[in-house]
XYZ file of C-alpha atoms in Angstrom:
456
model
C -0.018 0.015 0.060
C 1.331 3.308 -0.886
C 2.495 5.725 1.858
C 0.095 8.516 2.677
C 2.656 11.097 2.255
C 4.453 11.242 -1.147
C 7.318 13.547 -2.077
C 7.858 14.340 -5.838
C 10.652 16.187 -7.462
C 11.222 17.210 -11.040
C 13.685 15.086 -13.088
C 15.813 18.168 -13.548
C 16.048 19.022 -10.046
C 19.097 16.774 -9.628
C 21.098 19.267 -11.742
C 20.721 21.923 -9.279
C 22.212 22.596 -5.729
C 21.553 25.093 -3.102
C 25.239 26.208 -2.930
C 26.980 28.167 -5.611
C 28.300 26.316 -8.446
C 31.952 26.520 -9.449
C 33.405 26.597 -12.863
C 35.803 23.567 -13.151
C 38.641 25.328 -14.875
C 38.509 28.794 -13.182
C 37.494 27.981 -9.600
C 35.017 30.900 -9.821
C 31.477 30.746 -8.484
C 28.714 31.260 -10.939
C 26.605 34.315 -10.485
C 24.146 34.138 -7.616
C 21.294 34.825 -9.765
C 21.508 31.251 -11.365
C 18.584 29.197 -12.364
C 18.187 27.285 -8.970
C 14.922 25.504 -7.898
C 12.952 26.347 -4.936
C 10.727 23.811 -2.908
C 7.015 24.267 -3.162
C 4.550 22.485 -1.037
C 1.024 21.668 -2.471
C -0.987 19.921 0.302
C 0.997 16.939 1.416
C 3.030 16.901 -1.899
C 6.183 18.780 -2.219
C 8.196 19.305 -5.316
C 11.314 21.254 -6.586
C 10.298 24.044 -9.055
C 12.693 26.114 -11.209
C 12.540 29.802 -10.702
C 11.917 32.054 -13.752
C 15.142 33.845 -13.526
C 17.913 32.968 -16.277
C 21.549 32.366 -15.775
C 22.130 34.711 -18.569
C 20.327 37.619 -16.845
C 23.394 39.724 -16.745
C 24.348 39.350 -20.386
C 23.850 42.633 -22.167
C 22.566 43.180 -25.661
C 25.549 43.552 -27.970
C 25.811 46.616 -30.151
C 25.029 46.080 -33.862
C 28.092 45.683 -36.110
C 28.969 49.000 -37.433
C 29.445 47.682 -41.036
C 26.981 44.753 -41.274
C 24.402 46.869 -39.434
C 24.409 49.339 -42.397
C 22.995 46.633 -44.723
C 20.177 45.791 -42.228
C 18.969 49.438 -42.088
C 19.409 49.580 -46.010
C 17.121 46.604 -46.534
C 14.488 48.355 -44.442
C 14.409 51.421 -46.626
C 11.991 51.518 -49.539
C 13.260 54.654 -51.177
C 13.916 54.247 -54.913
C 17.256 56.028 -54.900
C 18.620 54.278 -51.808
C 22.205 53.268 -51.999
C 24.297 50.759 -49.807
C 27.740 52.118 -49.760
C 28.588 50.358 -46.454
C 29.621 46.683 -47.105
C 32.848 46.169 -49.106
C 31.376 43.685 -51.678
C 31.646 44.036 -55.434
C 28.289 44.834 -57.362
C 27.642 45.053 -61.084
C 26.427 48.200 -62.950
C 23.022 47.054 -61.952
C 24.082 46.900 -58.313
C 23.786 43.098 -58.095
C 26.070 40.539 -56.789
C 28.487 39.073 -59.021
C 29.913 35.458 -59.235
C 32.829 35.261 -61.482
C 32.535 33.122 -64.652
C 35.898 31.544 -63.825
C 34.725 30.549 -60.382
C 31.637 28.830 -62.050
C 34.073 26.849 -64.315
C 36.298 25.871 -61.392
C 33.172 24.544 -59.648
C 32.005 22.594 -62.714
C 35.522 20.976 -62.771
C 35.037 19.949 -59.128
C 31.686 18.218 -60.037
C 33.153 16.483 -62.971
C 35.895 15.010 -60.901
C 33.644 13.819 -58.255
C 35.825 15.310 -55.541
C 34.926 14.190 -52.040
C 34.082 16.171 -48.833
C 36.637 14.475 -46.465
C 38.398 16.509 -43.810
C 41.404 18.509 -44.890
C 44.563 18.512 -42.852
C 44.800 21.174 -40.140
C 47.119 23.320 -42.443
C 44.623 23.209 -45.225
C 44.583 22.033 -48.872
C 48.308 21.455 -50.170
C 47.527 22.719 -53.679
C 45.966 25.835 -52.307
C 48.764 26.577 -49.920
C 51.263 26.349 -52.626
C 49.288 28.430 -55.146
C 48.474 31.186 -52.582
C 52.052 31.607 -51.420
C 53.366 31.742 -55.046
C 50.655 34.210 -56.015
C 51.701 36.361 -53.062
C 55.500 36.287 -53.369
C 56.056 35.232 -56.802
C 56.828 31.488 -57.683
C 60.505 32.539 -58.405
C 61.083 34.359 -55.046
C 63.881 33.176 -53.047
C 61.757 32.765 -49.878
C 59.555 30.303 -51.913
C 62.442 28.364 -53.444
C 64.240 28.179 -50.083
C 61.046 27.075 -48.232
C 61.155 30.005 -45.868
C 57.404 30.557 -45.845
C 55.085 28.816 -43.404
C 51.638 28.819 -45.058
C 48.472 27.636 -43.365
C 44.969 27.928 -44.846
C 42.833 30.220 -42.776
C 39.122 31.235 -42.607
C 39.426 34.185 -44.982
C 41.338 37.282 -43.837
C 39.648 37.552 -40.437
C 40.503 33.910 -39.476
C 43.979 34.220 -40.710
C 44.631 37.395 -38.728
C 43.176 35.724 -35.681
C 45.665 32.789 -36.010
C 48.503 35.173 -36.183
C 47.129 37.105 -33.251
C 47.102 33.889 -31.120
C 50.757 33.118 -32.325
C 51.787 36.650 -31.115
C 50.022 36.251 -27.725
C 51.676 32.887 -27.024
C 55.242 33.428 -28.396
C 55.754 37.219 -28.029
C 54.033 37.935 -24.706
C 53.599 41.651 -24.189
C 54.566 42.601 -27.626
C 52.355 45.513 -28.961
C 50.619 45.547 -32.421
C 50.594 49.097 -34.250
C 47.495 49.644 -36.180
C 46.963 52.553 -38.614
C 44.519 55.303 -37.603
C 41.938 54.695 -39.092
C 41.887 50.994 -40.016
C 39.333 48.170 -40.832
C 36.976 48.046 -37.965
C 37.561 44.364 -37.155
C 41.378 44.745 -36.575
C 41.023 45.974 -33.026
C 38.412 43.318 -32.236
C 40.677 40.602 -33.432
C 43.616 41.644 -31.255
C 41.312 42.545 -28.239
C 39.953 39.083 -28.278
C 43.329 37.359 -28.627
C 44.536 39.470 -25.718
C 47.287 41.299 -27.752
C 47.866 44.957 -26.715
C 47.639 47.501 -29.608
C 48.040 51.127 -30.186
C 47.660 53.486 -33.282
C 50.105 55.159 -35.630
C 49.132 58.171 -37.579
C 47.961 57.464 -41.128
C 45.076 59.581 -42.459
C 45.665 63.427 -42.653
C 42.164 65.197 -42.649
C 43.669 68.398 -43.849
C 44.756 66.921 -47.108
C 42.459 63.899 -47.188
C 45.755 62.070 -47.774
C 48.468 60.149 -46.112
C 50.195 61.504 -43.042
C 53.530 59.979 -43.949
C 55.773 61.887 -41.574
C 53.397 61.035 -38.607
C 53.355 57.512 -39.620
C 57.125 57.266 -39.690
C 57.563 59.148 -36.410
C 55.020 56.728 -34.665
C 56.740 53.738 -35.914
C 60.051 54.989 -34.760
C 58.682 55.637 -31.183
C 57.044 52.202 -30.802
C 58.773 49.735 -28.366
C 61.489 47.749 -30.181
C 60.207 44.526 -31.439
C 56.558 45.694 -32.098
C 54.429 44.221 -34.814
C 53.546 46.934 -37.320
C 50.116 46.104 -39.155
C 50.238 47.381 -42.696
C 47.644 47.224 -45.549
C 49.338 45.804 -48.488
C 47.231 47.722 -50.982
C 44.000 49.501 -51.216
C 44.100 50.716 -47.596
C 40.859 50.140 -45.803
C 38.986 52.511 -45.148
C 40.886 55.376 -46.773
C 41.951 53.967 -50.048
C 45.304 55.828 -49.533
C 48.475 53.834 -50.106
C 52.005 54.754 -49.669
C 54.139 55.097 -52.981
C 56.665 52.375 -53.610
C 59.543 55.032 -52.506
C 57.574 55.437 -49.215
C 57.260 51.694 -48.675
C 61.102 51.572 -48.889
C 61.375 54.118 -46.148
C 58.863 52.408 -44.074
C 60.800 49.122 -44.349
C 63.940 51.079 -43.319
C 62.412 52.319 -40.139
C 60.938 48.951 -39.285
C 64.352 47.270 -39.903
C 66.059 49.876 -37.692
C 63.727 49.379 -34.827
C 63.809 45.573 -35.134
C 60.022 45.528 -35.555
C 58.108 42.731 -37.366
C 55.914 43.848 -40.387
C 52.488 42.356 -40.395
C 50.581 42.802 -43.866
C 47.013 42.458 -44.313
C 46.445 41.698 -48.006
C 42.689 41.643 -48.806
C 42.663 43.055 -52.293
C 45.544 41.677 -54.184
C 44.766 41.958 -57.942
C 41.393 43.946 -57.059
C 42.884 47.266 -56.300
C 44.881 47.987 -59.460
C 43.875 45.019 -61.530
C 47.363 43.580 -61.323
C 48.321 40.759 -59.057
C 51.948 41.669 -59.204
C 51.482 45.416 -58.648
C 49.296 44.873 -55.684
C 51.899 42.598 -54.121
C 54.800 44.894 -54.582
C 54.924 46.166 -51.133
C 54.989 42.707 -49.496
C 57.695 41.589 -52.113
C 59.775 44.579 -51.290
C 59.861 43.715 -47.619
C 60.689 40.108 -48.332
C 63.517 41.093 -50.706
C 65.073 42.854 -47.791
C 65.512 39.513 -45.931
C 62.822 40.512 -43.301
C 60.813 38.135 -41.445
C 57.146 39.142 -41.746
C 53.394 37.936 -41.440
C 51.118 38.205 -44.295
C 47.359 37.402 -43.969
C 45.500 36.875 -47.326
C 41.813 36.840 -48.418
C 40.098 35.665 -51.502
C 36.715 37.349 -50.690
C 37.218 40.257 -52.967
C 39.426 39.227 -55.922
C 37.531 36.083 -56.556
C 34.275 37.167 -55.034
C 34.457 34.134 -52.536
C 32.884 36.124 -49.658
C 30.952 33.235 -48.311
C 33.576 30.500 -48.737
C 35.868 32.019 -46.071
C 38.966 31.249 -47.842
C 42.319 32.807 -46.991
C 45.769 32.045 -45.622
C 48.238 33.067 -42.974
C 51.918 33.335 -44.151
C 54.960 33.738 -42.093
C 58.240 34.474 -43.784
C 61.083 33.130 -41.612
C 64.917 33.308 -41.708
C 65.171 29.554 -42.534
C 63.245 26.534 -43.632
C 63.784 24.992 -40.290
C 62.225 27.974 -38.477
C 59.299 28.071 -41.102
C 58.573 24.301 -40.324
C 58.420 24.973 -36.500
C 56.282 28.096 -36.979
C 53.846 26.221 -39.240
C 53.587 23.458 -36.593
C 52.618 25.924 -34.042
C 50.130 27.565 -36.316
C 48.625 24.225 -36.780
C 48.586 23.623 -33.059
C 46.492 26.821 -32.546
C 44.075 26.038 -35.364
C 43.361 22.429 -34.037
C 41.266 23.615 -30.969
C 39.991 26.718 -32.667
C 38.329 25.225 -35.698
C 40.034 21.785 -36.295
C 40.550 22.254 -40.116
C 39.510 24.779 -42.692
C 36.813 24.223 -45.446
C 37.744 22.693 -48.639
C 35.328 24.207 -51.311
C 36.877 27.642 -51.632
C 40.393 26.147 -51.418
C 39.775 23.941 -54.371
C 38.321 26.914 -56.349
C 41.499 28.892 -55.924
C 43.736 25.916 -56.575
C 42.025 24.960 -59.738
C 42.008 28.531 -61.024
C 45.740 29.287 -60.146
C 46.875 25.893 -61.319
C 45.185 26.045 -64.814
C 46.870 28.513 -67.219
C 43.763 29.203 -69.147
C 41.610 29.559 -65.954
C 44.174 31.826 -64.471
C 44.416 34.162 -67.537
C 40.543 34.317 -67.423
C 40.587 35.266 -63.781
C 43.178 38.015 -64.398
C 40.836 39.484 -67.131
C 37.805 39.319 -64.784
C 39.714 41.115 -62.130
C 40.867 43.842 -64.623
C 37.114 44.175 -65.413
C 36.113 44.557 -61.850
C 38.869 46.918 -60.939
C 38.106 48.753 -64.146
C 34.389 49.297 -63.298
C 35.331 50.745 -59.826
C 37.813 53.084 -61.461
C 35.179 54.283 -63.902
C 32.840 55.098 -61.105
C 35.474 56.889 -59.212
C 36.123 59.131 -62.173
C 32.571 59.723 -62.722
C 32.050 60.639 -59.107
C 34.884 63.024 -59.214
C 33.532 64.471 -62.377
C 30.080 65.067 -60.927
C 31.425 66.467 -57.786
C 33.651 68.909 -59.610
C 30.932 69.943 -61.730
C 28.163 70.497 -59.291
C 30.159 72.088 -56.380
C 30.532 75.730 -57.141
C 32.615 76.375 -53.929
C 35.981 75.657 -55.663
C 36.712 72.710 -53.193
C 39.250 70.272 -54.627
C 37.987 66.913 -54.908
C 40.907 65.422 -56.606
C 41.503 63.135 -53.460
C 38.728 60.998 -55.052
C 41.029 60.115 -57.846
C 44.068 59.675 -55.761
C 42.702 56.958 -53.667
C 42.640 53.315 -54.882
C 40.593 50.176 -54.516
C 36.886 49.771 -53.667
C 36.744 52.416 -50.869
C 36.845 56.257 -50.812
C 37.254 58.178 -47.803
C 35.061 61.299 -48.186
C 36.187 63.279 -45.182
C 32.548 63.592 -43.939
C 32.098 63.556 -40.279
C 29.498 61.525 -38.291
C 26.846 64.114 -38.279
C 27.335 64.544 -42.169
C 27.181 60.747 -42.697
C 23.888 60.830 -40.726
C 22.511 63.536 -43.049
C 23.631 61.288 -46.023
C 21.377 58.451 -44.565
C 18.487 60.508 -43.118
C 17.904 62.870 -46.005
C 19.507 61.175 -49.005
C 19.102 57.398 -48.114
C 22.768 56.697 -48.688
C 23.834 54.103 -46.217
C 27.508 54.230 -45.292
C 29.722 53.858 -42.265
C 29.978 56.750 -39.765
C 33.633 57.337 -40.405
C 32.876 58.714 -43.875
C 33.995 55.716 -45.849
C 31.910 54.703 -49.002
C 32.287 51.571 -51.011
C 32.382 52.447 -54.687
C 31.820 48.787 -55.454
C 28.290 49.514 -54.503
C 27.856 52.571 -56.750
C 26.647 52.661 -60.364
C 27.578 55.160 -63.032
C 23.837 56.103 -63.233
C 23.715 57.137 -59.599
C 26.981 59.197 -59.434
C 25.132 62.425 -59.922
C 22.731 61.627 -57.000
C 25.546 60.783 -54.771
C 27.412 63.851 -55.593
C 24.422 65.983 -54.848
C 24.254 64.127 -51.327
C 27.930 64.555 -50.452
C 27.912 68.325 -51.509
C 24.737 68.978 -49.448
C 26.094 67.033 -46.450
C 29.729 68.645 -46.612
C 28.495 72.218 -47.068
C 25.258 72.377 -45.126
C 25.878 70.135 -42.165
C 28.496 70.990 -39.640
C-alpha cells in the first residue's frame, strides 16, 4: 500500500544545488542569480520548481556591427534612390552581386572530378597553400625556393589574422601591435579577443584627405622595439590611400632599424589596381630585404568568394627549419580553434591558379572589376567637380585606390547622408564605390555636396 505522504521532484532538479556552483577550470563561483529550484509545497505533496530567472540575466545586448548593421538598415528602406555603400562587396553596374565566370568553371571541374568532402589536414589543402604563397611572393622568389614561408589555410582574412594574433600572444608575450588610424573595423576586435595589446600610428591626414607619412614614420620609430606593425598591403581600408613604392622603402628602413616585425593584411591583391603583381609589390619589397614578416590573405574580394571563407596566413622566416616550426605551432593553434578549414573555396583557388587558361581568365575578370570601380571613381569626381561651385578640390577621390573612398565627412554629415539622402555608409565617412553605379554618381554627388557644405 502506498504511503500517505508522497514527495515528488522534477527530473531536472538533480542538476541543481543550493550552494553556488563552481566553474571547473577557473574555480570561480557562478553568479548568484543562477537558475536554482525552490521547494514548493502543495498539500501533502512537495516538489522542486525552477525559478523564472535566467543564468544569462546579466548578459547585455551587444551593439550592432557598425558595418553589417548598415546593410540591415538599407534593406528596411524603400526609397527608390537608396544606396548601400557600407559593405565592401563588389556589385555590377545594375548593383547586383557578381559570381565570377571563372569561379563557375572551377566549380564545374570539381563536380566533373567527383571530388569528396573528406576533412582537410589542419594546415589546409596543399595545392591551395602552394598556389597562394606563390601568388603572393612570386613563384621564383627566393623565400619560396628556399622554403622559408610557413603557410596555413585560414578562414579568410579575419580567421588568418586571428591565427597570427594567437601566435603573437603565445610566443611574443607583451609585444604590441601598431594599427593605422583609421583601420578596418575588425582589426581591433581581433587583437582584443586574442589578448594582444595594440596602439595606433598616424596614417590619415584630414587636412589633405591624404597620407600623413611623416606622422606614420614618427610613430613607428617611437614604438617599443620588436613591435608588430600592421600594414595594409594595398588599397588601404577604409581610406583607399596607399604609400608610394618609395615610401614603402622608407617604411621598411624604419621597421628594420627598430627591429619591428611587419604584419601585412592583403585583402585586395589584384582587385585594387587590376594587377596581381602590382598589388603585391609592397610585400615583395619587404621580403627582398630579408625581413621576417607576417602576411594574411583573403580571396573574398579578388575572386568574390565572400561566403567561402578562404584565405591564408603566411609567415616568412629566416630559414626553412624555422618556417617548419612556426607552421607546426600555427597548426597547433588552429586545431582547438576550428580543427581544419573548409575545402570548397580552397579547391576553387587551386583549380584557377593551377590552370593557365583559367588563371588568365581570372586576371581578365579582375581587370574588369577593378576597371568598373575606376570608372565609377572618375565619374564621381567629375560630378562633384561640376556640381560644387565652392571651388573645393575633390581630386583626393581620384588619388585613392581600390573599392573604398574616404570622403572626409564627419559622423553628423554621414547621418545626413542616410536620413535625408538614403545613402547608407559607415560613420567614419567611408563609402564603397563597389556599391555605386555610374547612373547614380550624380545623385551621390548631390548628397555629398549637401552634407559637406550644409551640415557641420
